[in-house]
Structures are given as C-alpha cells and as structure tokens.
PDB file of C-alpha atoms in Angstrom:
ATOM      1  CA  UNK A   4      36.080   4.315 -10.187  1.00 44.00           C
ATOM      2  CA  UNK A   5      33.575   5.542  -7.590  1.00 47.00           C
ATOM      3  CA  UNK A   6      33.960   3.549  -4.389  1.00 55.00           C
ATOM      4  CA  UNK A   7      32.150   3.311  -1.098  1.00 72.00           C
ATOM      5  CA  UNK A   8      34.299   2.653   1.955  1.00 83.00           C
ATOM      6  CA  UNK A   9      31.349   1.133   3.832  1.00 94.00           C
ATOM      7  CA  UNK A  10      31.027  -1.721   1.321  1.00 94.00           C
ATOM      8  CA  UNK A  11      33.489  -4.585   1.790  1.00 94.00           C
ATOM      9  CA  UNK A  12      33.455  -6.969  -1.160  1.00 92.00           C
ATOM     10  CA  UNK A  13      35.159 -10.268  -1.899  1.00 91.00           C
ATOM     11  CA  UNK A  14      35.665 -12.264  -5.086  1.00 91.00           C
ATOM     12  CA  UNK A  15      32.387 -14.043  -4.334  1.00 94.00           C
ATOM     13  CA  UNK A  16      30.293 -10.884  -3.853  1.00 95.00           C
ATOM     14  CA  UNK A  17      27.487 -10.979  -6.397  1.00 96.00           C
ATOM     15  CA  UNK A  18      24.746  -8.397  -6.982  1.00 96.00           C
ATOM     16  CA  UNK A  19      22.759 -10.596  -9.358  1.00 96.00           C
ATOM     17  CA  UNK A  20      22.041 -13.903  -7.629  1.00 97.00           C
ATOM     18  CA  UNK A  21      19.421 -13.651  -4.916  1.00 97.00           C
ATOM     19  CA  UNK A  22      15.743 -13.880  -4.127  1.00 97.00           C
ATOM     20  CA  UNK A  23      13.055 -11.447  -3.083  1.00 98.00           C
ATOM     21  CA  UNK A  24      11.267 -12.425   0.138  1.00 98.00           C
ATOM     22  CA  UNK A  25       8.264 -10.958   1.916  1.00 98.00           C
ATOM     23  CA  UNK A  26       9.202  -8.827   4.928  1.00 98.00           C
ATOM     24  CA  UNK A  27       6.715  -9.293   7.788  1.00 98.00           C
ATOM     25  CA  UNK A  28       7.915  -6.033   9.344  1.00 97.00           C
ATOM     26  CA  UNK A  29       7.232  -4.056   6.145  1.00 98.00           C
ATOM     27  CA  UNK A  30       3.856  -5.743   5.644  1.00 98.00           C
ATOM     28  CA  UNK A  31       2.726  -4.848   9.167  1.00 98.00           C
ATOM     29  CA  UNK A  32       4.292  -1.384   9.269  1.00 98.00           C
ATOM     30  CA  UNK A  33       3.495  -0.045   5.805  1.00 98.00           C
ATOM     31  CA  UNK A  34       0.308  -2.066   5.461  1.00 97.00           C
ATOM     32  CA  UNK A  35      -0.964  -0.795   8.815  1.00 97.00           C
ATOM     33  CA  UNK A  36      -0.136   2.794   7.968  1.00 98.00           C
ATOM     34  CA  UNK A  37      -1.824   2.513   4.568  1.00 98.00           C
ATOM     35  CA  UNK A  38      -4.951   0.994   6.108  1.00 97.00           C
ATOM     36  CA  UNK A  39      -5.224   3.714   8.752  1.00 97.00           C
ATOM     37  CA  UNK A  40      -4.483   6.395   6.159  1.00 97.00           C
ATOM     38  CA  UNK A  41      -7.179   5.252   3.743  1.00 96.00           C
ATOM     39  CA  UNK A  42      -9.925   4.540   6.279  1.00 97.00           C
ATOM     40  CA  UNK A  43      -8.997   7.195   8.832  1.00 96.00           C
ATOM     41  CA  UNK A  44      -8.237   9.814   6.210  1.00 95.00           C
ATOM     42  CA  UNK A  45     -11.690   9.418   4.670  1.00 96.00           C
ATOM     43  CA  UNK A  46     -13.528   9.823   7.953  1.00 96.00           C
ATOM     44  CA  UNK A  47     -11.361  12.537   9.531  1.00 96.00           C
ATOM     45  CA  UNK A  48     -10.785  14.924   6.640  1.00 97.00           C
ATOM     46  CA  UNK A  49     -10.708  18.624   7.441  1.00 96.00           C
ATOM     47  CA  UNK A  50      -8.891  21.610   6.023  1.00 97.00           C
ATOM     48  CA  UNK A  51      -6.763  21.863   9.159  1.00 97.00           C
ATOM     49  CA  UNK A  52      -5.809  18.173   8.886  1.00 98.00           C
ATOM     50  CA  UNK A  53      -4.869  18.654   5.230  1.00 98.00           C
ATOM     51  CA  UNK A  54      -2.707  21.640   6.181  1.00 98.00           C
ATOM     52  CA  UNK A  55      -0.990  19.586   8.888  1.00 98.00           C
ATOM     53  CA  UNK A  56      -0.288  16.862   6.324  1.00 98.00           C
ATOM     54  CA  UNK A  57       1.251  19.355   3.888  1.00 98.00           C
ATOM     55  CA  UNK A  58       3.370  21.130   6.513  1.00 98.00           C
ATOM     56  CA  UNK A  59       4.652  18.008   8.304  1.00 98.00           C
ATOM     57  CA  UNK A  60       5.358  16.133   5.070  1.00 98.00           C
ATOM     58  CA  UNK A  61       7.250  19.049   3.517  1.00 97.00           C
ATOM     59  CA  UNK A  62       9.389  19.809   6.555  1.00 97.00           C
ATOM     60  CA  UNK A  63      10.170  16.197   7.410  1.00 98.00           C
ATOM     61  CA  UNK A  64      11.038  15.203   3.841  1.00 97.00           C
ATOM     62  CA  UNK A  65      13.235  18.264   3.329  1.00 97.00           C
ATOM     63  CA  UNK A  66      15.062  18.522   6.650  1.00 98.00           C
ATOM     64  CA  UNK A  67      14.850  14.843   7.554  1.00 98.00           C
ATOM     65  CA  UNK A  68      15.090  12.644   4.495  1.00 98.00           C
ATOM     66  CA  UNK A  69      16.977  14.893   2.074  1.00 98.00           C
ATOM     67  CA  UNK A  70      19.222  16.980   4.326  1.00 98.00           C
ATOM     68  CA  UNK A  71      19.513  14.632   7.298  1.00 98.00           C
ATOM     69  CA  UNK A  72      19.553  11.051   6.077  1.00 98.00           C
ATOM     70  CA  UNK A  73      20.756  11.478   2.506  1.00 98.00           C
ATOM     71  CA  UNK A  74      23.040  14.487   2.166  1.00 98.00           C
ATOM     72  CA  UNK A  75      24.487  14.437   5.687  1.00 98.00           C
ATOM     73  CA  UNK A  76      24.398  10.938   7.225  1.00 98.00           C
ATOM     74  CA  UNK A  77      24.947   8.921   4.048  1.00 97.00           C
ATOM     75  CA  UNK A  78      27.036  11.193   1.810  1.00 97.00           C
ATOM     76  CA  UNK A  79      28.613  13.666   4.256  1.00 97.00           C
ATOM     77  CA  UNK A  80      28.127  16.401   1.659  1.00 97.00           C
ATOM     78  CA  UNK A  81      28.167  19.164   4.278  1.00 98.00           C
ATOM     79  CA  UNK A  82      29.273  19.692   7.866  1.00 98.00           C
ATOM     80  CA  UNK A  83      27.151  20.834  10.805  1.00 98.00           C
ATOM     81  CA  UNK A  84      27.046  20.696  14.623  1.00 98.00           C
ATOM     82  CA  UNK A  85      26.328  17.222  16.006  1.00 98.00           C
ATOM     83  CA  UNK A  86      23.098  18.346  17.654  1.00 98.00           C
ATOM     84  CA  UNK A  87      21.789  19.574  14.284  1.00 98.00           C
ATOM     85  CA  UNK A  88      22.797  16.317  12.615  1.00 98.00           C
ATOM     86  CA  UNK A  89      20.926  14.345  15.296  1.00 98.00           C
ATOM     87  CA  UNK A  90      17.854  16.545  14.849  1.00 98.00           C
ATOM     88  CA  UNK A  91      17.824  16.224  11.068  1.00 98.00           C
ATOM     89  CA  UNK A  92      18.412  12.459  11.179  1.00 98.00           C
ATOM     90  CA  UNK A  93      15.626  12.075  13.752  1.00 98.00           C
ATOM     91  CA  UNK A  94      13.300  13.805  11.297  1.00 98.00           C
ATOM     92  CA  UNK A  95      14.621  11.412   8.671  1.00 98.00           C
ATOM     93  CA  UNK A  96      13.711   8.470  10.874  1.00 98.00           C
ATOM     94  CA  UNK A  97      10.113   9.657  11.245  1.00 98.00           C
ATOM     95  CA  UNK A  98       9.763   9.720   7.474  1.00 98.00           C
ATOM     96  CA  UNK A  99       8.949   6.082   8.226  1.00 97.00           C
ATOM     97  CA  UNK A 100      11.347   4.159   5.971  1.00 98.00           C
ATOM     98  CA  UNK A 101      13.868   2.774   8.470  1.00 97.00           C
ATOM     99  CA  UNK A 102      16.308   3.674  11.210  1.00 98.00           C
ATOM    100  CA  UNK A 103      19.603   5.451  10.448  1.00 98.00           C
ATOM    101  CA  UNK A 104      21.734   2.301  10.171  1.00 97.00           C
ATOM    102  CA  UNK A 105      19.044   0.558   8.151  1.00 97.00           C
ATOM    103  CA  UNK A 106      18.881   3.501   5.752  1.00 97.00           C
ATOM    104  CA  UNK A 107      22.659   3.513   5.265  1.00 97.00           C
ATOM    105  CA  UNK A 108      22.732  -0.210   4.505  1.00 97.00           C
ATOM    106  CA  UNK A 109      19.745  -0.071   2.153  1.00 96.00           C
ATOM    107  CA  UNK A 110      21.154   2.920   0.269  1.00 97.00           C
ATOM    108  CA  UNK A 111      24.713   1.631   0.005  1.00 97.00           C
ATOM    109  CA  UNK A 112      23.678  -1.896  -1.001  1.00 97.00           C
ATOM    110  CA  UNK A 113      21.521  -0.525  -3.829  1.00 97.00           C
ATOM    111  CA  UNK A 114      24.231   1.937  -4.855  1.00 96.00           C
ATOM    112  CA  UNK A 115      26.862  -0.811  -4.991  1.00 96.00           C
ATOM    113  CA  UNK A 116      24.602  -3.188  -6.918  1.00 96.00           C
ATOM    114  CA  UNK A 117      23.619  -0.605  -9.524  1.00 96.00           C
ATOM    115  CA  UNK A 118      27.272   0.118 -10.305  1.00 94.00           C
ATOM    116  CA  UNK A 119      28.105  -3.505 -11.085  1.00 95.00           C
ATOM    117  CA  UNK A 120      28.083  -4.899 -14.631  1.00 93.00           C
ATOM    118  CA  UNK A 121      24.857  -6.740 -13.767  1.00 95.00           C
ATOM    119  CA  UNK A 122      22.521  -6.809 -10.779  1.00 96.00           C
ATOM    120  CA  UNK A 123      19.211  -8.209  -9.601  1.00 97.00           C
ATOM    121  CA  UNK A 124      16.109  -6.496 -10.978  1.00 97.00           C
ATOM    122  CA  UNK A 125      15.175  -5.523  -7.413  1.00 98.00           C
ATOM    123  CA  UNK A 126      18.021  -3.020  -7.236  1.00 97.00           C
ATOM    124  CA  UNK A 127      17.313  -1.365 -10.575  1.00 92.00           C
ATOM    125  CA  UNK A 128      13.497  -1.249 -10.448  1.00 96.00           C
ATOM    126  CA  UNK A 129      13.522  -3.313 -13.642  1.00 94.00           C
ATOM    127  CA  UNK A 130      10.260  -5.215 -13.182  1.00 96.00           C
ATOM    128  CA  UNK A 131       6.761  -3.982 -14.223  1.00 96.00           C
ATOM    129  CA  UNK A 132       5.570  -1.153 -11.983  1.00 97.00           C
ATOM    130  CA  UNK A 133       2.994  -3.212 -10.048  1.00 97.00           C
ATOM    131  CA  UNK A 134       5.544  -5.925  -9.262  1.00 98.00           C
ATOM    132  CA  UNK A 135       8.217  -3.404  -8.357  1.00 98.00           C
ATOM    133  CA  UNK A 136       5.763  -1.745  -5.958  1.00 98.00           C
ATOM    134  CA  UNK A 137       5.175  -5.036  -4.132  1.00 98.00           C
ATOM    135  CA  UNK A 138       8.875  -5.836  -4.093  1.00 98.00           C
ATOM    136  CA  UNK A 139      10.093  -2.467  -2.836  1.00 97.00           C
ATOM    137  CA  UNK A 140       7.326  -1.681  -0.334  1.00 98.00           C
ATOM    138  CA  UNK A 141       6.659  -5.106   1.185  1.00 98.00           C
ATOM    139  CA  UNK A 142       9.758  -7.243   0.491  1.00 98.00           C
ATOM    140  CA  UNK A 143      13.519  -7.504   0.982  1.00 97.00           C
ATOM    141  CA  UNK A 144      16.287  -8.853  -1.235  1.00 97.00           C
ATOM    142  CA  UNK A 145      18.410 -11.744   0.018  1.00 97.00           C
ATOM    143  CA  UNK A 146      21.588 -12.087  -2.035  1.00 97.00           C
ATOM    144  CA  UNK A 147      23.375 -15.420  -2.102  1.00 96.00           C
ATOM    145  CA  UNK A 148      26.761 -13.701  -1.706  1.00 96.00           C
ATOM    146  CA  UNK A 149      26.284 -10.140  -0.459  1.00 96.00           C
ATOM    147  CA  UNK A 150      29.073  -7.755   0.499  1.00 95.00           C
ATOM    148  CA  UNK A 151      29.627  -6.895   4.127  1.00 94.00           C
ATOM    149  CA  UNK A 152      29.384  -3.467   5.724  1.00 94.00           C
ATOM    150  CA  UNK A 153      31.853  -1.366   7.647  1.00 94.00           C
ATOM    151  CA  UNK A 154      29.735   1.518   8.913  1.00 94.00           C
ATOM    152  CA  UNK A 155      31.817   4.328  10.381  1.00 95.00           C
ATOM    153  CA  UNK A 156      32.280   4.214  14.166  1.00 94.00           C
ATOM    154  CA  UNK A 157      30.695   7.659  14.598  1.00 94.00           C
ATOM    155  CA  UNK A 158      27.419   6.012  13.580  1.00 96.00           C
ATOM    156  CA  UNK A 159      27.885   2.350  14.503  1.00 95.00           C
ATOM    157  CA  UNK A 160      29.004   3.167  18.070  1.00 96.00           C
ATOM    158  CA  UNK A 161      26.745   6.166  18.645  1.00 97.00           C
ATOM    159  CA  UNK A 162      24.290   5.627  21.492  1.00 97.00           C
ATOM    160  CA  UNK A 163      21.925   8.086  19.839  1.00 98.00           C
ATOM    161  CA  UNK A 164      21.933   6.336  16.473  1.00 98.00           C
ATOM    162  CA  UNK A 165      21.736   2.876  18.022  1.00 98.00           C
ATOM    163  CA  UNK A 166      18.716   4.044  20.041  1.00 98.00           C
ATOM    164  CA  UNK A 167      17.095   5.520  16.928  1.00 98.00           C
ATOM    165  CA  UNK A 168      17.714   2.250  15.082  1.00 98.00           C
ATOM    166  CA  UNK A 169      16.160   0.118  17.811  1.00 98.00           C
ATOM    167  CA  UNK A 170      13.124   2.351  18.221  1.00 98.00           C
ATOM    168  CA  UNK A 171      12.649   3.773  14.719  1.00 98.00           C
ATOM    169  CA  UNK A 172       8.945   2.932  14.493  1.00 98.00           C
ATOM    170  CA  UNK A 173       8.300   4.297  17.984  1.00 97.00           C
ATOM    171  CA  UNK A 174       9.893   7.616  16.983  1.00 97.00           C
ATOM    172  CA  UNK A 175       6.472   8.616  15.608  1.00 98.00           C
ATOM    173  CA  UNK A 176       4.989   8.737  19.124  1.00 97.00           C
ATOM    174  CA  UNK A 177       6.188  12.194  20.297  1.00 97.00           C
ATOM    175  CA  UNK A 178       4.857  13.830  17.143  1.00 98.00           C
ATOM    176  CA  UNK A 179       1.639  11.804  17.343  1.00 98.00           C
ATOM    177  CA  UNK A 180       1.044  12.888  20.948  1.00 98.00           C
ATOM    178  CA  UNK A 181       1.713  16.522  20.089  1.00 98.00           C
ATOM    179  CA  UNK A 182      -0.678  16.414  17.130  1.00 98.00           C
ATOM    180  CA  UNK A 183      -3.344  14.684  19.226  1.00 98.00           C
ATOM    181  CA  UNK A 184      -3.036  17.348  21.911  1.00 98.00           C
ATOM    182  CA  UNK A 185      -3.257  20.159  19.364  1.00 97.00           C
ATOM    183  CA  UNK A 186      -5.831  18.814  16.933  1.00 96.00           C
ATOM    184  CA  UNK A 187      -7.197  15.447  17.999  1.00 97.00           C
ATOM    185  CA  UNK A 188      -7.390  12.169  16.094  1.00 97.00           C
ATOM    186  CA  UNK A 189      -7.700  13.756  12.645  1.00 97.00           C
ATOM    187  CA  UNK A 190      -4.352  15.511  12.989  1.00 98.00           C
ATOM    188  CA  UNK A 191      -2.705  12.220  14.028  1.00 98.00           C
ATOM    189  CA  UNK A 192      -4.202  10.379  11.052  1.00 98.00           C
ATOM    190  CA  UNK A 193      -3.128  13.040   8.562  1.00 98.00           C
ATOM    191  CA  UNK A 194       0.110  14.114  10.252  1.00 98.00           C
ATOM    192  CA  UNK A 195       1.407  10.597  10.941  1.00 98.00           C
ATOM    193  CA  UNK A 196      -0.428   7.772   9.138  1.00 98.00           C
ATOM    194  CA  UNK A 197      -1.119   9.530   5.849  1.00 98.00           C
ATOM    195  CA  UNK A 198       2.231  11.322   5.890  1.00 98.00           C
ATOM    196  CA  UNK A 199       4.166   8.078   6.435  1.00 98.00           C
ATOM    197  CA  UNK A 200       2.110   6.251   3.789  1.00 98.00           C
ATOM    198  CA  UNK A 201       2.621   8.950   1.167  1.00 98.00           C
ATOM    199  CA  UNK A 202       6.324   9.273   2.033  1.00 98.00           C
ATOM    200  CA  UNK A 203       7.014   5.536   1.752  1.00 98.00           C
ATOM    201  CA  UNK A 204       5.001   5.006  -1.431  1.00 98.00           C
ATOM    202  CA  UNK A 205       6.308   8.270  -2.894  1.00 97.00           C
ATOM    203  CA  UNK A 206       9.889   7.272  -2.147  1.00 97.00           C
ATOM    204  CA  UNK A 207       9.366   4.057  -4.087  1.00 97.00           C
ATOM    205  CA  UNK A 208       7.561   5.789  -6.973  1.00 97.00           C
ATOM    206  CA  UNK A 209      10.275   8.400  -7.477  1.00 96.00           C
ATOM    207  CA  UNK A 210      12.890   5.637  -7.300  1.00 96.00           C
ATOM    208  CA  UNK A 211      11.035   3.704  -9.983  1.00 97.00           C
ATOM    209  CA  UNK A 212      10.839   6.631 -12.393  1.00 96.00           C
ATOM    210  CA  UNK A 213      14.339   7.894 -11.571  1.00 96.00           C
ATOM    211  CA  UNK A 214      15.806   4.574 -12.732  1.00 95.00           C
ATOM    212  CA  UNK A 215      13.600   4.083 -15.791  1.00 93.00           C
ATOM    213  CA  UNK A 216      12.291   7.348 -17.237  1.00 92.00           C
ATOM    214  CA  UNK A 217      13.498  10.925 -17.642  1.00 92.00           C
ATOM    215  CA  UNK A 218      16.496  12.677 -19.118  1.00 93.00           C
ATOM    216  CA  UNK A 219      20.200  12.184 -18.643  1.00 94.00           C
ATOM    217  CA  UNK A 220      23.200  14.479 -18.939  1.00 95.00           C
ATOM    218  CA  UNK A 221      25.680  11.920 -17.620  1.00 96.00           C
ATOM    219  CA  UNK A 222      26.456   8.269 -18.275  1.00 95.00           C
ATOM    220  CA  UNK A 223      28.347   6.042 -15.845  1.00 95.00           C
ATOM    221  CA  UNK A 224      30.220   3.502 -17.947  1.00 94.00           C
ATOM    222  CA  UNK A 225      30.140  -0.148 -16.850  1.00 91.00           C
ATOM    223  CA  UNK A 226      27.237   0.559 -14.475  1.00 94.00           C
ATOM    224  CA  UNK A 227      24.259  -1.728 -15.084  1.00 95.00           C
ATOM    225  CA  UNK A 228      21.707   0.828 -13.830  1.00 96.00           C
ATOM    226  CA  UNK A 229      21.684   4.511 -14.795  1.00 96.00           C
ATOM    227  CA  UNK A 230      19.898   7.340 -13.012  1.00 96.00           C
ATOM    228  CA  UNK A 231      17.445   9.706 -14.698  1.00 97.00           C
ATOM    229  CA  UNK A 232      16.446  13.266 -13.864  1.00 97.00           C
ATOM    230  CA  UNK A 233      12.697  13.626 -13.244  1.00 96.00           C
ATOM    231  CA  UNK A 234      12.141  17.415 -13.362  1.00 94.00           C
ATOM    232  CA  UNK A 235       8.379  17.442 -12.723  1.00 93.00           C
ATOM    233  CA  UNK A 236       8.962  15.945  -9.262  1.00 94.00           C
ATOM    234  CA  UNK A 237      11.784  18.299  -8.224  1.00 94.00           C
ATOM    235  CA  UNK A 238       9.698  20.513  -5.944  1.00 93.00           C
ATOM    236  CA  UNK A 239       7.884  17.585  -4.315  1.00 92.00           C
ATOM    237  CA  UNK A 240      11.134  15.725  -3.627  1.00 94.00           C
ATOM    238  CA  UNK A 241      13.237  18.702  -2.503  1.00 95.00           C
ATOM    239  CA  UNK A 242      15.551  18.181  -5.471  1.00 95.00           C
ATOM    240  CA  UNK A 243      16.028  14.440  -4.922  1.00 96.00           C
ATOM    241  CA  UNK A 244      14.449  13.572  -8.283  1.00 96.00           C
ATOM    242  CA  UNK A 245      17.532  14.825 -10.156  1.00 97.00           C
ATOM    243  CA  UNK A 246      18.855  11.310  -9.905  1.00 97.00           C
ATOM    244  CA  UNK A 247      21.070  11.368 -12.971  1.00 97.00           C
ATOM    245  CA  UNK A 248      22.933  14.290 -11.419  1.00 97.00           C
ATOM    246  CA  UNK A 249      23.209  12.332  -8.183  1.00 97.00           C
ATOM    247  CA  UNK A 250      24.557   9.210  -9.900  1.00 96.00           C
ATOM    248  CA  UNK A 251      27.173  11.413 -11.537  1.00 96.00           C
ATOM    249  CA  UNK A 252      28.171  13.351  -8.394  1.00 97.00           C
ATOM    250  CA  UNK A 253      26.897  11.408  -5.359  1.00 96.00           C
ATOM    251  CA  UNK A 254      28.876  13.513  -2.904  1.00 95.00           C
ATOM    252  CA  UNK A 255      27.477  16.846  -4.064  1.00 97.00           C
ATOM    253  CA  UNK A 256      25.269  18.790  -1.656  1.00 98.00           C
ATOM    254  CA  UNK A 257      23.546  20.405  -4.640  1.00 98.00           C
ATOM    255  CA  UNK A 258      21.488  18.186  -6.947  1.00 97.00           C
ATOM    256  CA  UNK A 259      20.410  20.958  -9.357  1.00 96.00           C
ATOM    257  CA  UNK A 260      23.411  21.189 -11.666  1.00 94.00           C
ATOM    258  CA  UNK A 261      21.882  22.554 -14.864  1.00 92.00           C
ATOM    259  CA  UNK A 262      20.191  25.841 -15.696  1.00 91.00           C
ATOM    260  CA  UNK A 263      16.511  25.832 -14.741  1.00 91.00           C
ATOM    261  CA  UNK A 264      16.770  22.958 -12.241  1.00 95.00           C
ATOM    262  CA  UNK A 265      15.314  23.540  -8.750  1.00 95.00           C
ATOM    263  CA  UNK A 266      16.649  22.031  -5.524  1.00 97.00           C
ATOM    264  CA  UNK A 267      14.828  23.238  -2.406  1.00 97.00           C
ATOM    265  CA  UNK A 268      17.153  21.233  -0.180  1.00 97.00           C
ATOM    266  CA  UNK A 269      20.121  23.134  -1.590  1.00 98.00           C
ATOM    267  CA  UNK A 270      18.347  26.444  -0.992  1.00 97.00           C
ATOM    268  CA  UNK A 271      17.825  25.487   2.655  1.00 98.00           C
ATOM    269  CA  UNK A 272      21.468  24.493   2.996  1.00 98.00           C
ATOM    270  CA  UNK A 273      22.588  27.832   1.569  1.00 97.00           C
ATOM    271  CA  UNK A 274      20.354  29.608   4.078  1.00 98.00           C
ATOM    272  CA  UNK A 275      21.824  27.596   6.942  1.00 98.00           C
ATOM    273  CA  UNK A 276      25.305  28.305   5.585  1.00 98.00           C
ATOM    274  CA  UNK A 277      24.567  32.036   5.587  1.00 98.00           C
ATOM    275  CA  UNK A 278      23.799  31.971   9.318  1.00 98.00           C
ATOM    276  CA  UNK A 279      26.738  29.699  10.154  1.00 97.00           C
ATOM    277  CA  UNK A 280      24.848  26.506  11.019  1.00 98.00           C
ATOM    278  CA  UNK A 281      26.388  24.461   8.206  1.00 98.00           C
ATOM    279  CA  UNK A 282      29.715  24.656   6.414  1.00 98.00           C
ATOM    280  CA  UNK A 283      31.954  22.649   4.098  1.00 97.00           C
ATOM    281  CA  UNK A 284      29.338  22.400   1.350  1.00 98.00           C
ATOM    282  CA  UNK A 285      30.586  19.879  -1.225  1.00 97.00           C
ATOM    283  CA  UNK A 286      30.011  20.624  -4.917  1.00 97.00           C
ATOM    284  CA  UNK A 287      30.938  18.629  -8.065  1.00 96.00           C
ATOM    285  CA  UNK A 288      34.158  20.582  -8.564  1.00 95.00           C
ATOM    286  CA  UNK A 289      35.342  19.456  -5.138  1.00 95.00           C
ATOM    287  CA  UNK A 290      34.999  15.748  -5.989  1.00 94.00           C
ATOM    288  CA  UNK A 291      37.664  13.502  -7.472  1.00 92.00           C
ATOM    289  CA  UNK A 292      37.480  12.984 -11.228  1.00 91.00           C
ATOM    290  CA  UNK A 293      35.885   9.692 -12.279  1.00 91.00           C
ATOM    291  CA  UNK A 294      37.166   8.126 -15.486  1.00 90.00           C
ATOM    292  CA  UNK A 295      33.942   6.193 -15.988  1.00 93.00           C
ATOM    293  CA  UNK A 296      31.762   9.328 -15.916  1.00 95.00           C
ATOM    294  CA  UNK A 297      30.912  10.581 -19.412  1.00 94.00           C
ATOM    295  CA  UNK A 298      29.006  13.731 -20.347  1.00 94.00           C
ATOM    296  CA  UNK A 299      26.158  13.058 -22.776  1.00 90.00           C
ATOM    297  CA  UNK A 300      25.975  15.516 -25.657  1.00 76.00           C
ATOM    298  CA  UNK A 301      22.257  16.152 -26.078  1.00 60.00           C
TER     299      UNK A 301
END
C-alpha cells in the first residue's frame, strides 16, 4: 500500500466527516488578484505586457510549481544542489498558491484523503464545477478528526523555508519591482496579478478535470478517488495533467509514461541532468511494487 511518512493517522482519523469554511485569507488574496487582473488587465493591455505574462507564467509554473514544489519538495523525485532547490521552490511560492509548508500539507492531506475508502467531496472535486470552484479557490476544509503531520526536519527547521512560509504573499514584491522598473504598471498587472490569477484558477481547473474526466491506464484499488490523464492540457501544465500516471507512480520524476505523451518538466529535468545540475532521477521502475495498483486493459 502506498504510504506517506508525513501523514500520522490514528484510529479516529477520518477523511469524510468535516465542513467547508470560507477562508478570509483566500478571499482577500485571490479575490484581490482577480479584481486587479480583470480591471487592470483591460486598461493596461499591450503586446509587451502579454509577452511578459506568457514568459513569466511559463517559467514559474515549470521551474517553480512543477519542478520545485511538486517533483522536488513534495515527492523528492530527483536530487539537486540546495541552492537550486531553494530557487525552484521560491519560484513555486510566487505561483501564488501558498508557502512551501502550506503546499506540502495541502498536497499530502488531499493525497491521503483520496486514497481512503471514502472521503469528503472537497478532496475529490466531486461537487458541480461552480461549487467546486468556490470551495477550492475561496475555502478550506476542516475535518472533525484529521491526521497530523510530521514534515521532515530539512523543511520544518529550515530558516529559508520558514521565512518563505511566513512571507509567501510578499514574495511577489521583488518580481513586481523589477517588472515596474522595466515596463511600468502594465507589466506588473500582467506579470504578477494576471499571472497569479490564471495560475490559481488554472490549478483548480486542471485538478477538477484530472479527478473527473479523461482517460486512465491505471486503477488504484480501494482508493475512493482516481486520477485521470488530461492530454489536451499537457503542454500548458508542463506534464502535470497526466494525473492518472501520477496517482499510479507518485514518486516518478517523469509524468509522461505512454507513447505520445508530452512532459515539458521532464524534458527540462533531462537537460539539467545532462549538465550535472540534477541527478538521481526517479522513474516508475525504481519504485516499490504496489499490490493495489492495477493496469487497465483498454
């Protein structure tokens, strides 16, 4: 059975019983970014601002969210120098979802809940799309009997990660100042506000589809929620939309496991491996066999 050493459960731990509550922090943070993106984006549009949006969003999602937060910090699917890990995770922070410790807890709580025999609809994106949007973007889940967390000391006791966690919203400021100096207000609106808004909403949207629609090559027995591959979003998500593959082999550094699948994040990792900046790339064949993982004959 796939386990997560950060999750500490007891006989009372329950992924089903809980309530969804409005998060004032999410309402102010995401709501403010969305408001500035919609109003500011309309009045400050330019081709250069659009280019800044495309470049910053692509680089930060690939190096920050996919390679930094997800494949390195959360799953340890490759090794790299500590300074490179800090840089990638910093980029992951300015995606705008949460700080490093917050991202680990959110990811691992959802991962644990989905692998139970039953869980709250919040974890599996099981409500209608409009309701799931409100839940995921502006609310939190409060379980009656949640598990506890044992985050590794290299993260929990790291001054760098603790600082990033405390100041995760303020981490946008250096980039905002640089963009303002180079291109004025329009570059800040498109390179920060619109980028964060699209990244947060896009993260939710891909999560919704990747747990409800798509194709599957693998089935995890006894898991209440299954992952789906969403091929049309592979390029936009740097390979993250191959969620069925990820449910099957969560520790793999490569998400594109079938012929014709594209994983830009994996391509970048192979390039970094070629120049010696990363090593120890984990692939499915390196992972322990899971008895509950069944190949689907399509």
